[in-house]
Amino acid sequence: MSTASVGGRTKGAPVTQTPQVPQEQFELAEVRNFRDVGGLPTVDGRRVRQGRLFRSGHLAHATEADAAFLGGLGLHTVFDFRNSADIKIEGPDVALPGVRNVNIPLTDPADGAEFWAMVRDGHLDQLRVALGDGKAAARMARTYRHIITTRTEDHSRVLHALAEDSVPALMHCAAGKDRAGLSVAVTLLAVGVEPDAIEEDYLKSNDPHRRYKIRRSDNSAVGMSAEVMELLAPLFGAHTDYLTAAFDTIEQTWGSTEAYLSEGLKLTPATRERLRDQLLTD
């Protein structure tokens, strides 16, 4: 994917059915990486509507004020892509009145359990062996490829739900950058958002105020040293190479994005049109 910037954007058309959400980013106290995906341009000159698709980190620690703000968005569905191990650590999402919560784990609890325990508890020498020399980034790229090839049914389920009645929707995982980031990217592909714009939105998860807080059992100067943080950085950042790995896997597996959408995700022309009607400006 190209990293060229996308300029000259204007806000999408107003959506009368849901509250207006400005483009400015909200500073929620205990919900990381929240944003409205509205405004992104499509290849046919339309834009994603404001107030229709949101993304964030988990909602488990949302404050009362956070929940009040989220409850005012007019959400129909919250898609939670965490697995049971994530939910055990962080807790379930706060309840938002009138909002349907749908949990679709995009990774299994056992996937990498020992690895993530090492990330949390491992000493510097262990981290060097496991994560150094590009191993951390390579692991993340493999995860993205794995989700694309093994979770097509889950992504199909999400897209069909959005096409029917599940908007406005919020998608999240733990940090809101990988499982949710990839699910948002697939959704944007399905409605024809420009690839550069998909990438630009994905990389916003690197903004300092959005980044997931690295948790270590050893928060000493040694356990949280600059070298440890450098080794862990590829795991907790959004990188173009990861998204490129996912999109390259689509091409390698299905031959084209169109084949992925129709054969992999089982999106008929009628379903894709409904999806565009739900998420795009006229």
GROMACS .gro file of C-alpha atoms in nm:
model
  282
    1MET     CA    1   0.000   0.000   0.000
    2SER     CA    2   0.113   0.351  -0.071
    3THR     CA    3   0.186   0.581   0.220
    4ALA     CA    4   0.089   0.896   0.029
    5SER     CA    5  -0.117   1.135   0.236
    6VAL     CA    6  -0.479   1.207   0.157
    7GLY     CA    7  -0.552   1.578   0.167
    8GLY     CA    8  -0.831   1.819   0.103
    9ARG     CA    9  -1.095   1.631   0.298
   10THR     CA   10  -1.429   1.769   0.398
   11LYS     CA   11  -1.676   1.633   0.644
   12GLY     CA   12  -1.938   1.389   0.529
   13ALA     CA   13  -2.302   1.479   0.492
   14PRO     CA   14  -2.505   1.518   0.813
   15VAL     CA   15  -2.680   1.210   0.943
   16THR     CA   16  -3.015   1.307   1.085
   17GLN     CA   17  -3.084   0.970   1.246
   18THR     CA   18  -2.788   0.984   1.486
   19PRO     CA   19  -2.617   1.255   1.693
   20GLN     CA   20  -2.363   1.462   1.505
   21VAL     CA   21  -2.007   1.369   1.597
   22PRO     CA   22  -1.740   1.629   1.517
   23GLN     CA   23  -1.410   1.531   1.362
   24GLU     CA   24  -1.219   1.645   1.673
   25GLN     CA   25  -1.097   1.353   1.878
   26PHE     CA   26  -1.258   1.295   2.215
   27GLU     CA   27  -1.049   1.254   2.525
   28LEU     CA   28  -1.230   0.975   2.704
   29ALA     CA   29  -1.079   0.908   3.044
   30GLU     CA   30  -1.059   0.527   3.038
   31VAL     CA   31  -1.133   0.427   2.678
   32ARG     CA   32  -0.825   0.435   2.459
   33ASN     CA   33  -0.800   0.492   2.087
   34PHE     CA   34  -1.159   0.605   2.028
   35ARG     CA   35  -1.251   0.768   1.700
   36ASP     CA   36  -1.524   0.812   1.442
   37VAL     CA   37  -1.420   0.667   1.106
   38GLY     CA   38  -1.646   0.914   0.928
   39GLY     CA   39  -1.508   1.137   0.655
   40LEU     CA   40  -1.282   0.887   0.481
   41PRO     CA   41  -1.305   0.913   0.099
   42THR     CA   42  -1.407   0.632  -0.132
   43VAL     CA   43  -1.276   0.561  -0.480
   44ASP     CA   44  -1.610   0.671  -0.632
   45GLY     CA   45  -1.609   1.012  -0.467
   46ARG     CA   46  -1.831   0.940  -0.167
   47ARG     CA   47  -1.731   0.944   0.201
   48VAL     CA   48  -1.794   0.741   0.511
   49ARG     CA   49  -2.077   0.905   0.702
   50GLN     CA   50  -2.014   1.067   1.036
   51GLY     CA   51  -2.166   0.888   1.333
   52ARG     CA   52  -2.202   0.547   1.167
   53LEU     CA   53  -1.883   0.354   1.243
   54PHE     CA   54  -1.660   0.401   1.547
   55ARG     CA   55  -1.353   0.218   1.677
   56SER     CA   56  -1.174   0.205   2.010
   57GLY     CA   57  -0.995  -0.001   2.270
   58HIS     CA   58  -1.198  -0.200   2.520
   59LEU     CA   59  -1.480  -0.041   2.722
   60ALA     CA   60  -1.423  -0.241   3.040
   61HIS     CA   61  -1.284   0.050   3.242
   62ALA     CA   62  -1.507   0.325   3.102
   63THR     CA   63  -1.593   0.587   3.361
   64GLU     CA   64  -1.947   0.705   3.420
   65ALA     CA   65  -1.875   1.008   3.202
   66ASP     CA   66  -1.722   0.788   2.931
   67ALA     CA   67  -2.030   0.565   2.933
   68ALA     CA   68  -2.259   0.867   2.915
   69PHE     CA   69  -2.074   0.995   2.608
   70LEU     CA   70  -2.076   0.654   2.438
   71GLY     CA   71  -2.442   0.610   2.526
   72GLY     CA   72  -2.518   0.936   2.349
   73LEU     CA   73  -2.380   0.818   2.015
   74GLY     CA   74  -2.697   0.631   1.924
   75LEU     CA   75  -2.511   0.301   1.895
   76HIS     CA   76  -2.699  -0.008   1.783
   77THR     CA   77  -2.418  -0.263   1.829
   78VAL     CA   78  -2.078  -0.290   1.997
   79PHE     CA   79  -1.858  -0.557   1.837
   80ASP     CA   80  -1.604  -0.685   2.089
   81PHE     CA   81  -1.325  -0.886   1.923
   82ARG     CA   82  -1.147  -0.985   2.245
   83ASN     CA   83  -1.117  -1.348   2.346
   84SER     CA   84  -1.212  -1.493   2.685
   85ALA     CA   85  -0.857  -1.454   2.818
   86ASP     CA   86  -0.862  -1.082   2.734
   87ILE     CA   87  -1.198  -1.037   2.901
   88LYS     CA   88  -1.080  -1.224   3.211
   89ILE     CA   89  -0.786  -0.984   3.244
   90GLU     CA   90  -0.965  -0.658   3.162
   91GLY     CA   91  -1.327  -0.737   3.246
   92PRO     CA   92  -1.642  -0.720   3.035
   93ASP     CA   93  -1.750  -0.401   2.862
   94VAL     CA   94  -1.960  -0.159   3.061
   95ALA     CA   95  -2.328  -0.188   2.979
   96LEU     CA   96  -2.465   0.083   2.753
   97PRO     CA   97  -2.844   0.102   2.775
   98GLY     CA   98  -3.021  -0.011   2.460
   99VAL     CA   99  -2.697  -0.121   2.289
  100ARG     CA  100  -2.643  -0.477   2.170
  101ASN     CA  101  -2.305  -0.627   2.264
  102VAL     CA  102  -2.169  -0.893   2.027
  103ASN     CA  103  -1.851  -1.080   2.120
  104ILE     CA  104  -1.666  -1.232   1.822
  105PRO     CA  105  -1.320  -1.348   1.936
  106LEU     CA  106  -1.074  -1.303   1.651
  107THR     CA  107  -0.796  -1.488   1.833
  108ASP     CA  108  -0.820  -1.797   2.051
  109PRO     CA  109  -0.738  -1.774   2.424
  110ALA     CA  110  -0.456  -2.025   2.386
  111ASP     CA  111  -0.295  -1.841   2.094
  112GLY     CA  112   0.037  -1.714   2.219
  113ALA     CA  113  -0.055  -1.745   2.588
  114GLU     CA  114   0.302  -1.833   2.682
  115PHE     CA  115   0.437  -1.562   2.456
  116TRP     CA  116   0.225  -1.288   2.612
  117ALA     CA  117   0.309  -1.415   2.961
  118MET     CA  118   0.674  -1.369   2.865
  119VAL     CA  119   0.601  -1.018   2.737
  120ARG     CA  120   0.443  -0.935   3.071
  121ASP     CA  121   0.685  -1.119   3.302
  122GLY     CA  122   1.001  -1.193   3.101
  123HIS     CA  123   1.342  -1.056   3.184
  124LEU     CA  124   1.551  -0.855   2.942
  125ASP     CA  125   1.751  -1.152   2.817
  126GLN     CA  126   1.432  -1.345   2.739
  127LEU     CA  127   1.284  -1.049   2.557
  128ARG     CA  128   1.599  -1.008   2.349
  129VAL     CA  129   1.580  -1.369   2.232
  130ALA     CA  130   1.206  -1.365   2.162
  131LEU     CA  131   1.162  -1.017   2.018
  132GLY     CA  132   1.498  -0.895   1.891
  133ASP     CA  133   1.627  -0.892   1.535
  134GLY     CA  134   1.283  -0.820   1.386
  135LYS     CA  135   1.110  -1.117   1.551
  136ALA     CA  136   0.843  -0.902   1.720
  137ALA     CA  137   0.740  -0.733   1.396
  138ALA     CA  138   0.745  -1.064   1.209
  139ARG     CA  139   0.511  -1.214   1.470
  140MET     CA  140   0.266  -0.928   1.429
  141ALA     CA  141   0.265  -0.962   1.050
  142ARG     CA  142   0.196  -1.336   1.087
  143THR     CA  143  -0.097  -1.260   1.318
  144TYR     CA  144  -0.251  -1.026   1.060
  145ARG     CA  145  -0.211  -1.286   0.786
  146HIS     CA  146  -0.358  -1.556   1.011
  147ILE     CA  147  -0.667  -1.347   1.092
  148ILE     CA  148  -0.730  -1.279   0.723
  149THR     CA  149  -0.712  -1.647   0.625
  150THR     CA  150  -0.884  -1.804   0.927
  151ARG     CA  151  -1.147  -1.549   1.031
  152THR     CA  152  -1.325  -1.480   0.704
  153GLU     CA  153  -1.649  -1.625   0.844
  154ASP     CA  154  -1.631  -1.391   1.142
  155HIS     CA  155  -1.558  -1.088   0.926
  156SER     CA  156  -1.842  -1.192   0.696
  157ARG     CA  157  -2.076  -1.208   0.994
  158VAL     CA  158  -1.981  -0.854   1.097
  159LEU     CA  159  -2.027  -0.711   0.747
  160HIS     CA  160  -2.364  -0.878   0.695
  161ALA     CA  161  -2.478  -0.743   1.033
  162LEU     CA  162  -2.370  -0.391   0.936
  163ALA     CA  163  -2.555  -0.423   0.607
  164GLU     CA  164  -2.876  -0.520   0.782
  165ASP     CA  165  -2.938  -0.325   1.102
  166SER     CA  166  -2.629  -0.300   1.324
  167VAL     CA  167  -2.533   0.064   1.266
  168PRO     CA  168  -2.430   0.287   1.422
  169ALA     CA  169  -2.164   0.043   1.539
  170LEU     CA  170  -1.847   0.051   1.746
  171MET     CA  171  -1.572  -0.207   1.690
  172HIS     CA  172  -1.310  -0.273   1.954
  173CYS     CA  173  -1.063  -0.529   2.084
  174ALA     CA  174  -0.819  -0.469   2.370
  175ALA     CA  175  -0.606  -0.188   2.227
  176GLY     CA  176  -0.827  -0.111   1.928
  177LYS     CA  177  -0.540  -0.136   1.679
  178ASP     CA  178  -0.501  -0.497   1.558
  179ARG     CA  179  -0.817  -0.708   1.565
  180ALA     CA  180  -1.043  -0.403   1.557
  181GLY     CA  181  -0.808  -0.220   1.323
  182LEU     CA  182  -0.811  -0.507   1.076
  183SER     CA  183  -1.189  -0.547   1.102
  184VAL     CA  184  -1.237  -0.177   1.034
  185ALA     CA  185  -0.995  -0.200   0.740
  186VAL     CA  186  -1.188  -0.493   0.592
  187THR     CA  187  -1.514  -0.301   0.635
  188LEU     CA  188  -1.366   0.002   0.462
  189LEU     CA  189  -1.238  -0.216   0.178
  190ALA     CA  190  -1.589  -0.355   0.132
  191VAL     CA  191  -1.740  -0.008   0.079
  192GLY     CA  192  -1.460   0.111  -0.147
  193VAL     CA  193  -1.261   0.346   0.075
  194GLU     CA  194  -0.933   0.454  -0.082
  195PRO     CA  195  -0.642   0.232   0.035
  196ASP     CA  196  -0.433   0.532   0.138
  197ALA     CA  197  -0.718   0.655   0.358
  198ILE     CA  198  -0.757   0.311   0.519
  199GLU     CA  199  -0.389   0.314   0.603
  200GLU     CA  200  -0.401   0.669   0.736
  201ASP     CA  201  -0.684   0.583   0.973
  202TYR     CA  202  -0.507   0.264   1.084
  203LEU     CA  203  -0.186   0.452   1.171
  204LYS     CA  204  -0.372   0.698   1.395
  205SER     CA  205  -0.350   0.431   1.665
  206ASN     CA  206   0.014   0.540   1.706
  207ASP     CA  207  -0.083   0.885   1.833
  208PRO     CA  208   0.058   0.916   2.186
  209HIS     CA  209  -0.280   0.976   2.348
  210ARG     CA  210  -0.426   0.668   2.177
  211ARG     CA  211  -0.157   0.410   2.239
  212TYR     CA  212  -0.233   0.109   2.458
  213LYS     CA  213  -0.055   0.122   2.790
  214ILE     CA  214   0.217  -0.143   2.810
  215ARG     CA  215   0.166  -0.354   3.121
  216ARG     CA  216   0.457  -0.530   3.284
  217SER     CA  217   0.473  -0.716   3.613
  218ASP     CA  218   0.812  -0.555   3.664
  219ASN     CA  219   0.762  -0.178   3.654
  220SER     CA  220   1.108  -0.109   3.790
  221ALA     CA  221   1.363   0.101   3.603
  222VAL     CA  222   1.511  -0.221   3.465
  223GLY     CA  223   1.177  -0.387   3.380
  224MET     CA  224   1.058  -0.073   3.199
  225SER     CA  225   1.394   0.034   3.061
  226ALA     CA  226   1.440   0.199   2.725
  227GLU     CA  227   1.569  -0.127   2.576
  228VAL     CA  228   1.269  -0.324   2.704
  229MET     CA  229   1.031  -0.062   2.562
  230GLU     CA  230   1.212  -0.074   2.227
  231LEU     CA  231   1.182  -0.452   2.215
  232LEU     CA  232   0.810  -0.435   2.298
  233ALA     CA  233   0.730  -0.142   2.068
  234PRO     CA  234   0.647  -0.351   1.756
  235LEU     CA  235   0.382  -0.539   1.954
  236PHE     CA  236   0.206  -0.227   2.074
  237GLY     CA  237   0.226  -0.007   1.766
  238ALA     CA  238   0.041   0.010   1.435
  239HIS     CA  239   0.279  -0.043   1.144
  240THR     CA  240   0.220  -0.019   0.771
  241ASP     CA  241   0.396  -0.352   0.721
  242TYR     CA  242   0.130  -0.531   0.926
  243LEU     CA  243  -0.159  -0.395   0.724
  244THR     CA  244   0.033  -0.458   0.402
  245ALA     CA  245   0.084  -0.821   0.511
  246ALA     CA  246  -0.292  -0.858   0.553
  247PHE     CA  247  -0.374  -0.702   0.216
  248ASP     CA  248  -0.100  -0.901   0.040
  249THR     CA  249  -0.250  -1.216   0.192
  250ILE     CA  250  -0.588  -1.124   0.042
  251GLU     CA  251  -0.428  -1.101  -0.303
  252GLN     CA  252  -0.227  -1.422  -0.258
  253THR     CA  253  -0.521  -1.624  -0.124
  254TRP     CA  254  -0.812  -1.501  -0.337
  255GLY     CA  255  -0.637  -1.338  -0.631
  256SER     CA  256  -0.798  -0.996  -0.585
  257THR     CA  257  -0.987  -0.782  -0.336
  258GLU     CA  258  -1.307  -0.832  -0.535
  259ALA     CA  259  -1.273  -1.211  -0.513
  260TYR     CA  260  -1.204  -1.184  -0.138
  261LEU     CA  261  -1.520  -0.983  -0.089
  262SER     CA  262  -1.743  -1.206  -0.301
  263GLU     CA  263  -1.591  -1.551  -0.242
  264GLY     CA  264  -1.419  -1.513   0.094
  265LEU     CA  265  -1.666  -1.285   0.273
  266LYS     CA  266  -1.970  -1.403   0.072
  267LEU     CA  267  -2.085  -1.049  -0.002
  268THR     CA  268  -2.337  -1.038  -0.285
  269PRO     CA  269  -2.373  -0.721  -0.493
  270ALA     CA  270  -2.701  -0.651  -0.311
  271THR     CA  271  -2.538  -0.687   0.032
  272ARG     CA  272  -2.252  -0.459  -0.068
  273GLU     CA  273  -2.499  -0.199  -0.189
  274ARG     CA  274  -2.686  -0.214   0.143
  275LEU     CA  275  -2.355  -0.181   0.324
  276ARG     CA  276  -2.269   0.129   0.121
  277ASP     CA  277  -2.614   0.272   0.191
  278GLN     CA  278  -2.561   0.218   0.563
  279LEU     CA  279  -2.212   0.364   0.585
  280LEU     CA  280  -2.158   0.612   0.301
  281THR     CA  281  -2.284   0.952   0.203
  282ASP     CA  282  -2.509   0.981  -0.100
   0.00000   0.00000   0.00000
